[in-house]
């Protein structure tokens, strides 16, 4: 999917499938979401440009649309935000983290 740049199509498809609960149990539903959400980070290296940060922000905003968000690799997304020196973007994921991990993110951002 990434190789052929079908990510926009994947995004549209997943957003449509969010309204179809019978598809949420499909074995590829969660991996497809994880693939989409990790896509802007896969080749990203600091320093990150404004356009790259915007792409990350937009894709992370999709997390809130995923009906099975608690099954996603949210910790991995947080790690990627920190890796590319965008820990403030990890704040978008705080509602899906344990209290301990959320506190660490807040602490990391405030430093």
PDB file of C-alpha atoms in Angstrom:
ATOM      1  CA  UNK A   1       0.000   0.000   0.000  1.00  0.00           C
ATOM      2  CA  UNK A   2       2.769   2.436   0.908  1.00  0.00           C
ATOM      3  CA  UNK A   3       4.829   1.387  -2.097  1.00  0.00           C
ATOM      4  CA  UNK A   4       2.027   2.309  -4.482  1.00  0.00           C
ATOM      5  CA  UNK A   5       0.969   5.389  -2.501  1.00  0.00           C
ATOM      6  CA  UNK A   6      -2.553   4.161  -1.768  1.00  0.00           C
ATOM      7  CA  UNK A   7      -2.585   5.700   1.699  1.00  0.00           C
ATOM      8  CA  UNK A   8      -5.264   8.291   0.866  1.00  0.00           C
ATOM      9  CA  UNK A   9      -7.458   5.470  -0.449  1.00  0.00           C
ATOM     10  CA  UNK A  10      -6.797   3.447   2.695  1.00  0.00           C
ATOM     11  CA  UNK A  11      -7.724   6.461   4.817  1.00  0.00           C
ATOM     12  CA  UNK A  12     -11.013   6.962   2.965  1.00  0.00           C
ATOM     13  CA  UNK A  13     -11.820   3.268   3.166  1.00  0.00           C
ATOM     14  CA  UNK A  14     -11.110   2.985   6.890  1.00  0.00           C
ATOM     15  CA  UNK A  15     -13.207   6.042   7.657  1.00  0.00           C
ATOM     16  CA  UNK A  16     -16.095   4.497   5.714  1.00  0.00           C
ATOM     17  CA  UNK A  17     -15.653   1.167   7.498  1.00  0.00           C
ATOM     18  CA  UNK A  18     -15.930   2.903  10.872  1.00  0.00           C
ATOM     19  CA  UNK A  19     -19.678   3.030  10.212  1.00  0.00           C
ATOM     20  CA  UNK A  20     -19.810  -0.719   9.554  1.00  0.00           C
ATOM     21  CA  UNK A  21     -19.369  -2.502  12.917  1.00  0.00           C
ATOM     22  CA  UNK A  22     -19.377  -5.914  11.270  1.00  0.00           C
ATOM     23  CA  UNK A  23     -16.023  -5.054   9.648  1.00  0.00           C
ATOM     24  CA  UNK A  24     -14.307  -4.176  12.917  1.00  0.00           C
ATOM     25  CA  UNK A  25     -13.654  -7.859  13.629  1.00  0.00           C
ATOM     26  CA  UNK A  26     -11.932  -8.405  10.293  1.00  0.00           C
ATOM     27  CA  UNK A  27      -8.389  -9.607  10.935  1.00  0.00           C
ATOM     28  CA  UNK A  28      -6.936  -6.811   8.784  1.00  0.00           C
ATOM     29  CA  UNK A  29      -8.908  -3.894  10.265  1.00  0.00           C
ATOM     30  CA  UNK A  30      -6.501  -3.069  13.118  1.00  0.00           C
ATOM     31  CA  UNK A  31      -3.315  -3.715  11.094  1.00  0.00           C
ATOM     32  CA  UNK A  32      -4.660  -1.399   8.378  1.00  0.00           C
ATOM     33  CA  UNK A  33      -5.258   1.344  10.938  1.00  0.00           C
ATOM     34  CA  UNK A  34      -1.767   0.844  12.398  1.00  0.00           C
ATOM     35  CA  UNK A  35      -0.235   0.989   8.918  1.00  0.00           C
ATOM     36  CA  UNK A  36      -2.063   4.210   8.111  1.00  0.00           C
ATOM     37  CA  UNK A  37      -1.195   5.892  11.411  1.00  0.00           C
ATOM     38  CA  UNK A  38       2.475   4.929  11.233  1.00  0.00           C
ATOM     39  CA  UNK A  39       2.841   5.940   7.583  1.00  0.00           C
ATOM     40  CA  UNK A  40       4.115   9.528   8.024  1.00  0.00           C
ATOM     41  CA  UNK A  41       6.653   8.361  10.609  1.00  0.00           C
ATOM     42  CA  UNK A  42       8.094   5.455   8.616  1.00  0.00           C
ATOM     43  CA  UNK A  43      10.768   7.474   6.840  1.00  0.00           C
ATOM     44  CA  UNK A  44      10.838  10.574   9.028  1.00  0.00           C
ATOM     45  CA  UNK A  45      14.080  11.798  10.555  1.00  0.00           C
ATOM     46  CA  UNK A  46      14.637  14.898  12.653  1.00  0.00           C
ATOM     47  CA  UNK A  47      14.693  17.771  12.078  1.00  0.00           C
ATOM     48  CA  UNK A  48      11.127  17.666  10.862  1.00  0.00           C
ATOM     49  CA  UNK A  49       9.826  20.294   8.460  1.00  0.00           C
ATOM     50  CA  UNK A  50       6.565  22.148   9.021  1.00  0.00           C
ATOM     51  CA  UNK A  51       4.879  20.154   6.250  1.00  0.00           C
ATOM     52  CA  UNK A  52       6.036  16.871   7.756  1.00  0.00           C
ATOM     53  CA  UNK A  53       4.771  17.898  11.198  1.00  0.00           C
ATOM     54  CA  UNK A  54       1.427  18.843   9.674  1.00  0.00           C
ATOM     55  CA  UNK A  55       1.180  15.439   7.980  1.00  0.00           C
ATOM     56  CA  UNK A  56       1.852  13.735  11.330  1.00  0.00           C
ATOM     57  CA  UNK A  57      -0.682  15.939  13.116  1.00  0.00           C
ATOM     58  CA  UNK A  58      -3.359  15.221  10.507  1.00  0.00           C
ATOM     59  CA  UNK A  59      -2.817  11.479  10.564  1.00  0.00           C
ATOM     60  CA  UNK A  60      -2.819  11.355  14.376  1.00  0.00           C
ATOM     61  CA  UNK A  61      -6.123  13.217  14.330  1.00  0.00           C
ATOM     62  CA  UNK A  62      -7.622  10.160  12.675  1.00  0.00           C
ATOM     63  CA  UNK A  63      -7.052   8.128  15.846  1.00  0.00           C
ATOM     64  CA  UNK A  64     -10.200   9.651  17.297  1.00  0.00           C
ATOM     65  CA  UNK A  65     -12.239   8.160  14.442  1.00  0.00           C
ATOM     66  CA  UNK A  66     -11.079   4.590  14.954  1.00  0.00           C
ATOM     67  CA  UNK A  67     -13.828   2.611  16.718  1.00  0.00           C
ATOM     68  CA  UNK A  68     -11.287   0.109  18.048  1.00  0.00           C
ATOM     69  CA  UNK A  69      -8.667   2.642  19.101  1.00  0.00           C
ATOM     70  CA  UNK A  70      -7.784   0.755  22.264  1.00  0.00           C
ATOM     71  CA  UNK A  71      -6.492  -2.097  20.078  1.00  0.00           C
ATOM     72  CA  UNK A  72      -4.122   0.151  18.120  1.00  0.00           C
ATOM     73  CA  UNK A  73      -0.370   0.427  18.705  1.00  0.00           C
ATOM     74  CA  UNK A  74      -0.761   3.758  20.504  1.00  0.00           C
ATOM     75  CA  UNK A  75       2.418   3.289  22.539  1.00  0.00           C
ATOM     76  CA  UNK A  76       4.367   2.849  19.313  1.00  0.00           C
ATOM     77  CA  UNK A  77       2.857   6.069  17.919  1.00  0.00           C
ATOM     78  CA  UNK A  78       3.880   7.913  21.082  1.00  0.00           C
ATOM     79  CA  UNK A  79       7.390   6.520  20.702  1.00  0.00           C
ATOM     80  CA  UNK A  80       7.545   7.736  17.117  1.00  0.00           C
ATOM     81  CA  UNK A  81       6.426  11.224  18.133  1.00  0.00           C
ATOM     82  CA  UNK A  82       9.208  11.344  20.706  1.00  0.00           C
ATOM     83  CA  UNK A  83      11.761   9.837  18.291  1.00  0.00           C
ATOM     84  CA  UNK A  84      11.241  12.606  15.735  1.00  0.00           C
ATOM     85  CA  UNK A  85      11.259  15.336  18.402  1.00  0.00           C
ATOM     86  CA  UNK A  86       7.524  16.023  18.202  1.00  0.00           C
ATOM     87  CA  UNK A  87       6.477  14.979  21.714  1.00  0.00           C
ATOM     88  CA  UNK A  88       3.745  17.630  21.739  1.00  0.00           C
ATOM     89  CA  UNK A  89       1.929  15.586  19.083  1.00  0.00           C
ATOM     90  CA  UNK A  90       1.863  12.657  21.497  1.00  0.00           C
ATOM     91  CA  UNK A  91      -0.530  14.722  23.610  1.00  0.00           C
ATOM     92  CA  UNK A  92      -3.209  13.877  21.037  1.00  0.00           C
ATOM     93  CA  UNK A  93      -2.885  10.254  22.144  1.00  0.00           C
ATOM     94  CA  UNK A  94      -3.095  10.841  25.905  1.00  0.00           C
ATOM     95  CA  UNK A  95      -6.789   9.795  26.165  1.00  0.00           C
ATOM     96  CA  UNK A  96      -5.760   6.307  25.027  1.00  0.00           C
ATOM     97  CA  UNK A  97      -2.818   5.851  27.393  1.00  0.00           C
ATOM     98  CA  UNK A  98      -2.605   4.648  30.952  1.00  0.00           C
ATOM     99  CA  UNK A  99      -2.428   7.416  33.526  1.00  0.00           C
ATOM    100  CA  UNK A 100       1.246   6.674  34.158  1.00  0.00           C
ATOM    101  CA  UNK A 101       2.182   6.935  30.484  1.00  0.00           C
ATOM    102  CA  UNK A 102       0.060  10.055  30.051  1.00  0.00           C
ATOM    103  CA  UNK A 103       1.880  11.721  32.944  1.00  0.00           C
ATOM    104  CA  UNK A 104       5.238  10.866  31.373  1.00  0.00           C
ATOM    105  CA  UNK A 105       4.158  12.479  28.111  1.00  0.00           C
ATOM    106  CA  UNK A 106       2.981  15.630  29.888  1.00  0.00           C
ATOM    107  CA  UNK A 107       6.273  15.730  31.799  1.00  0.00           C
ATOM    108  CA  UNK A 108       8.315  15.214  28.624  1.00  0.00           C
ATOM    109  CA  UNK A 109       6.465  18.003  26.800  1.00  0.00           C
ATOM    110  CA  UNK A 110       6.767  20.463  29.656  1.00  0.00           C
ATOM    111  CA  UNK A 111      10.570  20.018  29.821  1.00  0.00           C
TER     112      UNK A 111
END
